[in-house]
Coordinates of C-alpha atoms in Angstrom, one line a residue:
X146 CA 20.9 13.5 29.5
X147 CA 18.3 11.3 30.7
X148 CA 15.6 13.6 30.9
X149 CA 16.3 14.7 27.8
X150 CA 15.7 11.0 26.1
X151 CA 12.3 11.4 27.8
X152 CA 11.2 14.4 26.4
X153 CA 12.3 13.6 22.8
X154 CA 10.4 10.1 22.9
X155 CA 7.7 12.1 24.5
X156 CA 7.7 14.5 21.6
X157 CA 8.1 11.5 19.2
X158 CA 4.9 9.9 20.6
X159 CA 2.6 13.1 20.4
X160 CA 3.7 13.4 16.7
X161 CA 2.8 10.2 16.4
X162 CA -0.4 9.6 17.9
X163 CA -1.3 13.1 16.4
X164 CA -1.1 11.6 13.1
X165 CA -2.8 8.7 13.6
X166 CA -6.1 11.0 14.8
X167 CA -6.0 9.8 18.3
X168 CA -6.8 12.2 21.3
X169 CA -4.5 11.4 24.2
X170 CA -7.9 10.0 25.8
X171 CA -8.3 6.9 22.9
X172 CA -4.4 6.0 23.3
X173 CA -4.7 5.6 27.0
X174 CA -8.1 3.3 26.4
X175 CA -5.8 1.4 23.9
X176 CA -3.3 0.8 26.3
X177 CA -5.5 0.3 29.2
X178 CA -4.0 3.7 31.5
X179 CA -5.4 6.5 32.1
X180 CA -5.5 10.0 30.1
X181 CA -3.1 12.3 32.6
X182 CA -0.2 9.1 31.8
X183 CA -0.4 9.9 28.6
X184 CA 0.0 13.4 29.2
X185 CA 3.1 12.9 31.9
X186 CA 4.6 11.0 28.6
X187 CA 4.3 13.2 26.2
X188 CA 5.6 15.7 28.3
X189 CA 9.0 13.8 29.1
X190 CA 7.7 14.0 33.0
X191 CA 7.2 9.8 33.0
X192 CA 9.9 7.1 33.2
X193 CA 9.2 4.1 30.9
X194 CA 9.7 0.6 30.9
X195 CA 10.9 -0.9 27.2
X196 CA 7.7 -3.5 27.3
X197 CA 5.9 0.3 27.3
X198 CA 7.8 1.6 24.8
X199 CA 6.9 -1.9 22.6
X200 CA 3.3 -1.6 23.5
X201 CA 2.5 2.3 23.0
X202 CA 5.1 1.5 19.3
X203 CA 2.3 -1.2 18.5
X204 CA -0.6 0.7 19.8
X205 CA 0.3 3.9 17.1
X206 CA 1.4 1.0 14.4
X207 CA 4.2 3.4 13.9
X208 CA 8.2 2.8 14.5
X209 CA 8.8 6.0 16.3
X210 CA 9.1 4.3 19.6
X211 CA 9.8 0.5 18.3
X212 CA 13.0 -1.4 19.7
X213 CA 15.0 -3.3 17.2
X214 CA 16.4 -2.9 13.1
X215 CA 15.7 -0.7 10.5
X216 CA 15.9 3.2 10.3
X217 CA 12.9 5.4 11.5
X218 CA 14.2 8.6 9.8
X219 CA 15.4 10.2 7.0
X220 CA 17.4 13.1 6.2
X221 CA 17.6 14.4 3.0
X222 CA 19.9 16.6 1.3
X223 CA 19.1 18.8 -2.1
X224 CA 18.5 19.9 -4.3
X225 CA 19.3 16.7 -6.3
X226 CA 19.6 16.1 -9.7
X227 CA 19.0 11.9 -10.5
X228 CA 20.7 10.2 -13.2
X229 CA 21.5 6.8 -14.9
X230 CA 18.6 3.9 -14.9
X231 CA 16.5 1.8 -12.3
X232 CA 14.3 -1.5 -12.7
X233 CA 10.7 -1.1 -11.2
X234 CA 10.0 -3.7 -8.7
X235 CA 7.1 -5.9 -9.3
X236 CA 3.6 -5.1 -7.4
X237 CA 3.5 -4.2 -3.9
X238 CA -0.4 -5.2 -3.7
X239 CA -0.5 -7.9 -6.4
X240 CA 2.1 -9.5 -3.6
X241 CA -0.1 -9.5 -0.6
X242 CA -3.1 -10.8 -2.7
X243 CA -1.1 -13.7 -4.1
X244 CA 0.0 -14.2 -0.2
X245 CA -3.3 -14.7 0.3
X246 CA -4.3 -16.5 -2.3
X247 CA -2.1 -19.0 -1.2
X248 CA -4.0 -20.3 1.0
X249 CA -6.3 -21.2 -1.8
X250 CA -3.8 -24.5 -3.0
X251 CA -2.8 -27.1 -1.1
X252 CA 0.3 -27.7 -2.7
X253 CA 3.5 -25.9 -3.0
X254 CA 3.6 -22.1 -4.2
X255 CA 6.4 -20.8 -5.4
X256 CA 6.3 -16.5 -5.8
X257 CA 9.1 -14.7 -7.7
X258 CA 10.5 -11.9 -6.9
X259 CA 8.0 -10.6 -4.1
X260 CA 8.2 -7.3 -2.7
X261 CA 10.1 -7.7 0.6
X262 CA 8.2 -5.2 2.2
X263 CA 6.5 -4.5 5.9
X264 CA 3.4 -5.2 4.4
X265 CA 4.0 -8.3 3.0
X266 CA 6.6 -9.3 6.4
X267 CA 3.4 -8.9 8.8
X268 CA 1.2 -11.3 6.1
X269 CA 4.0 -13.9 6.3
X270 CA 4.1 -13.5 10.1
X271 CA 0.1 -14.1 10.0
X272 CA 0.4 -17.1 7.8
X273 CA 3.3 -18.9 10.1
X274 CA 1.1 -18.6 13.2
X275 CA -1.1 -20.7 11.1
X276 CA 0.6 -23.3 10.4
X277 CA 1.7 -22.3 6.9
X278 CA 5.7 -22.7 6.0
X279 CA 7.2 -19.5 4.1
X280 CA 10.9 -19.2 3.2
X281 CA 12.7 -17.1 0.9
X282 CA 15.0 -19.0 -1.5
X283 CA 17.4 -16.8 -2.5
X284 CA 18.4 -12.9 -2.9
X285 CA 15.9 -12.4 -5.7
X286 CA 13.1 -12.3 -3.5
X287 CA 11.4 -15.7 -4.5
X288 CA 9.2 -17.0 -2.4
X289 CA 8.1 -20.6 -1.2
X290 CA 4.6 -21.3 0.2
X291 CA 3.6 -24.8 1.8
X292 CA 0.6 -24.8 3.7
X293 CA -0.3 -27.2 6.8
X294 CA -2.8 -30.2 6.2
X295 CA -5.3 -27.8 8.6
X296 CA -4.6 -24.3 8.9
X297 CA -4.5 -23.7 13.2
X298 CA -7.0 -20.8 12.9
X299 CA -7.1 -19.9 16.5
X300 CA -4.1 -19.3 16.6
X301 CA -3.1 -16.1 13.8
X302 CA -0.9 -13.4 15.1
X303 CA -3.4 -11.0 16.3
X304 CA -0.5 -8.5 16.7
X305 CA 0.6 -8.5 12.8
X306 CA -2.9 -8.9 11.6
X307 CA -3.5 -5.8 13.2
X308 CA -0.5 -4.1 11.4
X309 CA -2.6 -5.0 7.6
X310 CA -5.3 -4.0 5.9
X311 CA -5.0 -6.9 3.6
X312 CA -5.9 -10.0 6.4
X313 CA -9.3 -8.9 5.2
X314 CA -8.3 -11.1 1.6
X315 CA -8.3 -13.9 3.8
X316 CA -12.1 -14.0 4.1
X317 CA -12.6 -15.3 0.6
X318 CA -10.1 -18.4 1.2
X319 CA -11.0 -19.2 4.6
X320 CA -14.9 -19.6 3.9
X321 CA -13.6 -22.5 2.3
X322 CA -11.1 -24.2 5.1
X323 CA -13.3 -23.7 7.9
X324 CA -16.9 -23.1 9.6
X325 CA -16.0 -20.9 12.3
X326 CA -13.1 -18.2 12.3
X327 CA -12.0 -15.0 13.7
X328 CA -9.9 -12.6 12.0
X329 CA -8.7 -9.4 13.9
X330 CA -10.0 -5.8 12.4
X331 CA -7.4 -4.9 9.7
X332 CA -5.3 -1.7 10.2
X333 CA -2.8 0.2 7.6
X334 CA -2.9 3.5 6.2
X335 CA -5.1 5.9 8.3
X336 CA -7.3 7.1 5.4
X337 CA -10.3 7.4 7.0
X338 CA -13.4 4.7 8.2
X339 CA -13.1 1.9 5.0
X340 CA -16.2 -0.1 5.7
X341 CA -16.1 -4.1 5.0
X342 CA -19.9 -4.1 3.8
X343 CA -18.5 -4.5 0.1
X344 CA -16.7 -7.2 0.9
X345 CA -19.8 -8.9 3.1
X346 CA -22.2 -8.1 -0.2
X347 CA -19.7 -10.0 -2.5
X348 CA -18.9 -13.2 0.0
X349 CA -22.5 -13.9 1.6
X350 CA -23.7 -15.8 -1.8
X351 CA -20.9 -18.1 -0.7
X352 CA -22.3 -18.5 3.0
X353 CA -20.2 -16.3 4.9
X354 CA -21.4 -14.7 7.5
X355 CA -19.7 -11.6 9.9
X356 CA -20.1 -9.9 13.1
X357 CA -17.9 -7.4 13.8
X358 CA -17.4 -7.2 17.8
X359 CA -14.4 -6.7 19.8
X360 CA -11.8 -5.9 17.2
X361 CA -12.6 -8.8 15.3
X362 CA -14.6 -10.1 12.5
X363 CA -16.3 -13.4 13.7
X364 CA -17.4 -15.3 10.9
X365 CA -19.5 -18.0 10.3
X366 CA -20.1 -20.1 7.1
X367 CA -23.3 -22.0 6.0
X368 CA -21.6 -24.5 4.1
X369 CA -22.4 -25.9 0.0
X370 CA -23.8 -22.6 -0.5
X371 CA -22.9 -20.8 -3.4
X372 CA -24.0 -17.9 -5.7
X373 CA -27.6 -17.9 -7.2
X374 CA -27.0 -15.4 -9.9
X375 CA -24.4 -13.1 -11.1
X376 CA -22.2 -10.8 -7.8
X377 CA -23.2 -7.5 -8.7
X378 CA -20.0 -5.4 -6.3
X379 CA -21.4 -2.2 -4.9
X380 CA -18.1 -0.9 -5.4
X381 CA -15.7 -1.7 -8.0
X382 CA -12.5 -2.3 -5.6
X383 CA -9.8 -3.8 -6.1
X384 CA -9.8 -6.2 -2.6
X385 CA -13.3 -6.6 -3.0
X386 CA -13.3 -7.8 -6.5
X387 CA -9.9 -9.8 -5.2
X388 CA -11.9 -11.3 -2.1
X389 CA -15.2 -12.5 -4.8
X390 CA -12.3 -14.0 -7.3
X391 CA -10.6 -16.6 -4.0
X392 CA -14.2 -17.3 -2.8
X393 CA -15.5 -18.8 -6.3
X394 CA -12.2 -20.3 -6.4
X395 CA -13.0 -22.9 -4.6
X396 CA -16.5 -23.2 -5.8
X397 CA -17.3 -25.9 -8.3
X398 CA -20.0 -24.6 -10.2
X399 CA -19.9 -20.9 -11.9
X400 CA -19.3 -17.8 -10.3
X401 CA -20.2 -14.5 -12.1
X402 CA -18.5 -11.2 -10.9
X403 CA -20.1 -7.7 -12.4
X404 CA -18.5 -4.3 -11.9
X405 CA -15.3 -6.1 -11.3
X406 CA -12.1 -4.4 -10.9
X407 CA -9.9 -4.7 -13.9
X408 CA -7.1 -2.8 -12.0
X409 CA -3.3 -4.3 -12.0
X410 CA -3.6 -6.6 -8.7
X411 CA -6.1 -8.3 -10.1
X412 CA -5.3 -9.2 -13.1
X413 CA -2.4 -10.5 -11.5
X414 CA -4.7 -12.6 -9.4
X415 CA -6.6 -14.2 -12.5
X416 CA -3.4 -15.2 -13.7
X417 CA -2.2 -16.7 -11.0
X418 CA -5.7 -18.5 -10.7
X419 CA -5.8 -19.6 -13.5
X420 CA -2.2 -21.5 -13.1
X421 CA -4.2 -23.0 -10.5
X422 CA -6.4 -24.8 -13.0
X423 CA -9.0 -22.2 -12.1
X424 CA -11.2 -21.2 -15.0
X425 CA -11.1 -17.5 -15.5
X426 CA -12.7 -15.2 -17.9
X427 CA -13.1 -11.7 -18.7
X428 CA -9.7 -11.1 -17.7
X429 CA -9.5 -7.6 -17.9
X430 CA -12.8 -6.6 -18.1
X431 CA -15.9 -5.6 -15.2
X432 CA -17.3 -8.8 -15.9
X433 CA -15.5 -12.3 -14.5
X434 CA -16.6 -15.4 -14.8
X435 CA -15.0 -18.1 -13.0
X436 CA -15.1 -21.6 -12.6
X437 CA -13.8 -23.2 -9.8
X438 CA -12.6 -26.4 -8.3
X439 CA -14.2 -28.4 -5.5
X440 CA -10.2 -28.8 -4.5
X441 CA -6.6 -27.0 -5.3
X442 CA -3.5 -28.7 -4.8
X443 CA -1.2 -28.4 -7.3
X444 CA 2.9 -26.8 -7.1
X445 CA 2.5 -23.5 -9.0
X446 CA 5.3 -21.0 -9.9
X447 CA 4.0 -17.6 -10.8
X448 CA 5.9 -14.3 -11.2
X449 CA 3.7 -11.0 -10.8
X450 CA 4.1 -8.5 -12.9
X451 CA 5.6 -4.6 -12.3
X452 CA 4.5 -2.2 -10.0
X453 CA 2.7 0.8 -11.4
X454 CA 2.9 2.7 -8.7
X455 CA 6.5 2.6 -8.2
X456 CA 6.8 3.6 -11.4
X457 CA 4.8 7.0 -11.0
X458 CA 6.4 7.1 -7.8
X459 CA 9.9 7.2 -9.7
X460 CA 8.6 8.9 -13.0
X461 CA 7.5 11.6 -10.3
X462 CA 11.1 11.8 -8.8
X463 CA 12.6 12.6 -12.1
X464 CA 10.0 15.2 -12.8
X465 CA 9.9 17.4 -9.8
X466 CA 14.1 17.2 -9.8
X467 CA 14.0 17.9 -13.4
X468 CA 16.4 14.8 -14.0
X469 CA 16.5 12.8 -17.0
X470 CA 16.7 8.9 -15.8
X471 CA 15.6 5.7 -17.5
X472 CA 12.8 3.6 -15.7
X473 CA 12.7 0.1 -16.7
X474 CA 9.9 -2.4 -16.5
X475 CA 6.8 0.0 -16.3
X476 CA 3.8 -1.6 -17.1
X477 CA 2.4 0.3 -19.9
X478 CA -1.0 -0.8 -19.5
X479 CA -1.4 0.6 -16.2
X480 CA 0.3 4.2 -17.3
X481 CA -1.0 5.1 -20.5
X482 CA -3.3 8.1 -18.6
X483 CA -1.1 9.1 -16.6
X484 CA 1.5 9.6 -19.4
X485 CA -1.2 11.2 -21.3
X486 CA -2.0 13.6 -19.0
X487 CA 2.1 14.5 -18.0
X488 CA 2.1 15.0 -21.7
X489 CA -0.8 17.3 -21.9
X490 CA 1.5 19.4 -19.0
X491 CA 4.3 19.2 -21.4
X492 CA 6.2 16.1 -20.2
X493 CA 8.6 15.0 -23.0
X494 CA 10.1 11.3 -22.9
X495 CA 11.2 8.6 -24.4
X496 CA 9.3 5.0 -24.6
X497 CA 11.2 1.6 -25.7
X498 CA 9.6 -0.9 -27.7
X499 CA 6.9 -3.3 -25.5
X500 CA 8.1 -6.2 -24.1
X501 CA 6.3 -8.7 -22.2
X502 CA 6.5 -9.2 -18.2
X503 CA 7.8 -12.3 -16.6
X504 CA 3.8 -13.5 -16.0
X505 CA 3.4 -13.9 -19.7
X506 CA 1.1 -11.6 -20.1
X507 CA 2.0 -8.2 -19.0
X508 CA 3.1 -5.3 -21.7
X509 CA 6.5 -3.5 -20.5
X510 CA 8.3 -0.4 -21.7
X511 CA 11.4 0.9 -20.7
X512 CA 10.7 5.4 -20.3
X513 CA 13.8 7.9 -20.2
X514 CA 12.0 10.9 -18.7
X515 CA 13.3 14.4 -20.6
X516 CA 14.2 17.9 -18.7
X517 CA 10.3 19.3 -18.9
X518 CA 8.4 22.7 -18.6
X519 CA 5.2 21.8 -16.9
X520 CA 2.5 23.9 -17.1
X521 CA -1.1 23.7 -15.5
X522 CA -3.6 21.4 -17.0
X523 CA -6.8 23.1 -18.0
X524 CA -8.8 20.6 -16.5
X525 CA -9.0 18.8 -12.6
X526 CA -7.0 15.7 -12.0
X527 CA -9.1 13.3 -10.5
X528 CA -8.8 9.4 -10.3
X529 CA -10.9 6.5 -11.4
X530 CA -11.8 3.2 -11.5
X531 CA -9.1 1.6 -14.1
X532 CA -8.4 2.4 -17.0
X533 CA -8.5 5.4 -15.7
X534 CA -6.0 7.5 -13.6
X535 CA -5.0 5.2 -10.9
X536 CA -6.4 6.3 -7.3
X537 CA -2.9 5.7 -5.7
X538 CA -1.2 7.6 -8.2
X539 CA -3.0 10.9 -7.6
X540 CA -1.1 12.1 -4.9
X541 CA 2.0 12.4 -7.1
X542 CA 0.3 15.0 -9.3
X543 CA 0.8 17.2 -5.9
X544 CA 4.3 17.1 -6.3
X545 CA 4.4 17.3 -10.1
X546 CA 1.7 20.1 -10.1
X547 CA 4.2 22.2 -7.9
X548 CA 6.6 22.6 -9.9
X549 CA 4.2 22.9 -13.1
X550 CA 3.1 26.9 -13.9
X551 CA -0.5 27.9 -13.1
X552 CA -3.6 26.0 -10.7
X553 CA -4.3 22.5 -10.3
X554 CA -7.4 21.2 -8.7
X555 CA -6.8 17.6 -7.4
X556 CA -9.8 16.0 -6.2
X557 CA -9.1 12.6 -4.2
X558 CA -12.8 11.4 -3.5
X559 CA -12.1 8.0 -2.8
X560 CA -10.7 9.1 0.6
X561 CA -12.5 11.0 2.9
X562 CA -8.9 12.6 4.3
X563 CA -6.1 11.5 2.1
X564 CA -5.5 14.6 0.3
X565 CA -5.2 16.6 3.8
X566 CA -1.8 15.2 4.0
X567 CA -0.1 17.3 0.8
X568 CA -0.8 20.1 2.6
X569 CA 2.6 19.3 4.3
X570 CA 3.6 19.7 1.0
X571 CA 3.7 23.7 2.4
X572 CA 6.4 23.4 4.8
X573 CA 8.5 22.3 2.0
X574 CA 7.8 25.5 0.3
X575 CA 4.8 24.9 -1.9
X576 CA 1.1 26.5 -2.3
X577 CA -1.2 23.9 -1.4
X578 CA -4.6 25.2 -0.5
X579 CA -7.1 22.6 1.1
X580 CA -10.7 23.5 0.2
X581 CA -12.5 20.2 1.7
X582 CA -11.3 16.6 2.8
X583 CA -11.4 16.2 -0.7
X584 CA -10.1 18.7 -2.8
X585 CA -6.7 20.7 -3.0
X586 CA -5.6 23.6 -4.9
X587 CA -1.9 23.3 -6.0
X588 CA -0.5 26.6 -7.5
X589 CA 3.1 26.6 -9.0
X590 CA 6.1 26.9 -9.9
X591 CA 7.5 26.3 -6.3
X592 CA 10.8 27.6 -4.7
X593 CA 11.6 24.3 -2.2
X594 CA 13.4 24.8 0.7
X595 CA 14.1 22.3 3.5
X596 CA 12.2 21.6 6.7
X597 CA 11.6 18.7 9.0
X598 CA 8.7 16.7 8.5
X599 CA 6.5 13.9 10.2
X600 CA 5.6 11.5 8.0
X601 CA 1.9 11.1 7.3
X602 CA 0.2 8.1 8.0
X603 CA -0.5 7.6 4.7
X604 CA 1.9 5.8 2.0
X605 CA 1.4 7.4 -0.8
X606 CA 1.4 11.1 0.1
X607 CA 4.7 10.1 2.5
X608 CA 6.4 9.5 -0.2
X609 CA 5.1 12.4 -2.2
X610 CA 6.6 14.4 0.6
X611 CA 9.9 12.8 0.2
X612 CA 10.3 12.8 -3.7
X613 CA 9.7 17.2 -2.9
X614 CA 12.7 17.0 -0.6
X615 CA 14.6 15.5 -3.3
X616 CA 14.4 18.9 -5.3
X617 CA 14.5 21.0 -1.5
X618 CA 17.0 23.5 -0.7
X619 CA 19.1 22.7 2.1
X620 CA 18.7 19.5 4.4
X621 CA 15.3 18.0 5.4
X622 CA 14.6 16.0 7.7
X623 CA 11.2 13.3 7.1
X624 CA 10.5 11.4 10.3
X625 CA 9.0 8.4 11.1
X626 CA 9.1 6.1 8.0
X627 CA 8.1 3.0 8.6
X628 CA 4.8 4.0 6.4
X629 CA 7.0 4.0 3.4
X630 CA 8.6 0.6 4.2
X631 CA 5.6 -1.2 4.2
X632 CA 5.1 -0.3 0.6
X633 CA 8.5 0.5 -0.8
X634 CA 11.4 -1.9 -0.7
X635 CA 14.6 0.3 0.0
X636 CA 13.4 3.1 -1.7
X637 CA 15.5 5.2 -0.5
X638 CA 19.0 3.2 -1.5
X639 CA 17.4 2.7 -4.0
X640 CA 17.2 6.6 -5.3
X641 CA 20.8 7.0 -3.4
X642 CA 22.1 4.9 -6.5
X643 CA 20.0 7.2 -9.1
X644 CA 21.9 9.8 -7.1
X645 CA 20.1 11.4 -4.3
X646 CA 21.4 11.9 -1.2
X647 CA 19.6 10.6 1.5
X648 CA 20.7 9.1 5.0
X649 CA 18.9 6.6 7.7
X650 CA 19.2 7.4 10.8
X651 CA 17.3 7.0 14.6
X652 CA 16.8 9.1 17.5
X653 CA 17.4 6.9 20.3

């Protein structure tokens, strides 16, 4: 029996590592052994101690191997037909950037209704090793936020900085607390070498300065410096634009911000900012010009808005089980192309009246998705900068483009290997032909049948993956979820209730 536990944790680390792009060579330098250990493990032929199951669990940022709560698998049955109506919970990355804007006011910061999330669990465990006090108030996910008198930089949590891309947001409000500071590289989804130069473009008018060396970004900042002329981003991103917006912030004079993103998150941000006392305009728009204050301590409350991801992510479910479910709360703003386009495929629905989000500002509509023939577009689905088709929501027109008649040419050319992962999409049943790192050719209808899975790295097309074995024949089996959890909150209970049939469950 024993042997057998080691050669199913072995097997559960070579999945593992495998998809994080690591030869056996780079996780033994990680973990400071040698090559032929990692080999023995995989293998099943090496005894380990639990501090190595911890470490190697940290070192592939992946639960496989992790001690302690929360399910690492999933087994699915189908097919499923959904039914009855589901709230969408507010924004996933709207959340983190408010986390870190946070660190922008003095004062108390109050955050409703915050997706509890691994993503936004490893921010709060960076902010408590500063110094900062977090504590949820009650079931509804608020939020409280009450930062030290000085922040005890030296001493972040290098292990859950490491576990978020986001830490990189807290460039812009640090410039401002401190001279000197380290923050550890940022991790997250493995979709491919992200560089920070953007973000060093947009924050060196403010004085910031970065080297990169040994897994961390040491900055430096030549303080009362500020912005000459107007931030032209190289690249309109959304944590770029986000990381500009905190810097000027704190500021006092004007801050200018050209080919800004005008994507969900950040308008969520200017909001917030502006409940700061922070003088934003352009909200919206590629072109933001802030004013900001010399200091920021004021007790805020701020509620950020829907999540329109999760709402393709569930308008997606409905469509590839051919289920007719109402989804409430979708931001309208943030959909309109992506309804457009389902419609052009021969989506039928239904759309409430607009309502407003609890921010204020925010237009909601309430969509009961319709039993649909989907055919083909005629044309390539590709994202863009908003308000165009969102770049996280491409990877659902996989799923819904495999059960839709004719070709469909995705191109994902943000990423350099995102859309590699929906060719898993294949073992599932579907025709998904990969024809660069870019570019996949979806042909449908598609006959699902179940299959055991390892999840990809990568949140979105994870959770494309499980939305297909939704509509699978038989029972599937999607391993290694903890991708999912750091951007979904219970997503799967949460589609139990709509009426899948979905069970947690663990190994070992």
């Amino acid at each position: 029996m024993t042997e057998d536990y080691k050669d199913r944790i072995g097997n559960l680390i070579r999945d593992a590592r495998k998809h994080r792009g690591l030869t056996q060579a780079q996780l033994a330098e990680r973990l400071g052994t040698s090559q032929s250990a990692i080999n023995r493990i995989e293998k099943g032929h090496q005894n380990l101690s639990l501090e190595m199951v911890a470490r190697i669990g940290a070192a592939l940022d992946s639960e496989i191997v992790a001690l302690g709560a929360g399910p690492t698998h999933l087994r699915v049955s189908g097919p499923t037909t959904l039914s009855g109506a589901i709230d969408v919970k507010t924004s996933k990355n709207a959340g983190v950037a408010l986390l870190c804007a946070s660190l922008l006011n003095r004062g108390r910061t109050t955050l409703r209704k915050v997706a509890r999330i691994e993503e936004v669990n490893r921010l709060l465990e960076v902010l408590s090793s500063l110094g900062v006090q977090t504590r949820w108030l009650n079931d509804n996910n608020d939020l409280e936020i009450v930062p030290p008198v000085d922040l005890k930089l030296d001493a972040i949590d290098e292990v859950a900085a490491r576990r978020t891309r986001s830490v990189i947001m807290f460039l812009g409000p640090l410039l401002h607390r401190a001279e000197r500071f380290d923050l550890p590289y940022a991790g997250g989804c493995n979709l491919g070498t992200r560089t920070v130069e953007p973000h060093m473009s947009a924050l060196r008018p403010f004085g910031l300065d970065v080297v990169a060396t040994d897994g961390s970004y040491h900055a430096s900042v030549r303080t009362g410096t500020g912005p000459e002329r107007a931030i032209v981003l190289t690249e309109r991103g959304d944590t770029v634009t986000e990381n500009a917006l905190m810097a000027a912030a704190l500021h006092p004079g004007t801050t200018v911000i050209r080919n800004a993103s005008s994507n969900y998150m950040v308008q969520d941000l200017c909001f917030f900012l502006q409940a700061l006392g922070v003088d934003v305009e352009g909200v919206g728009s590629t072109t933001l010009t802030v004013t900001g204050r010399d200091q920021i301590d004021v007790d805020v409350d701020y509620a950020p808005s829907e999540d329109p991801i999760e709402a393709m992510s569930l308008i997606a479910a409905a469509v590839v089980t051919e289920s007719e479910i109402t989804v409430r709360r979708v931001p309208i703003e943030f959909m309109e192309i992506e309804l457009a386009l389902l419609e052009e495929m021969g989506f039928s629905y239904e759309r409430s009246p607009e309502y407003v989000a609890a921010n204020g500002r925010t237009r909601l509509v309430d969509i009961t998705t319709k039993k649909s023939t989907l055919r083909a577009p005629l044309d390539k689905i590709h994202p863009m900068p908003f308000p165009g088709l969102n770049i996280d929501n491409l990877p659902f027109f996989a799923v819904i483009a495999a059960v839709a008649d004719g070709q469909t040419l995705l191109h994902d050319w943000v990423y350099e290997n995102r859309a590699i992962y929906l060719t898993e999409l294949n073992k599932l049943g579907a025709q998904v032909k990969l024809l660069d790192p870019h570019r996949v050719l979806v042909e449908g209808p598609t006959h699902w049948s179940g299959a055991e899975i390892v999840c990809p790295p990568a949140l979105r097309p994870a959770v494309v993956i499980l939305l297909a074995m939704l509509a699978s024949k038989g029972t599937s089996v999607l391993r290694s979820t903890y991708v999912i959890h750091r951007g979904y909150e219970d997503l799967a209970e949460r589609l139990n209730q709509l009426g899948a049939n979905i069970e947690p469950f663990r190994d070992i």
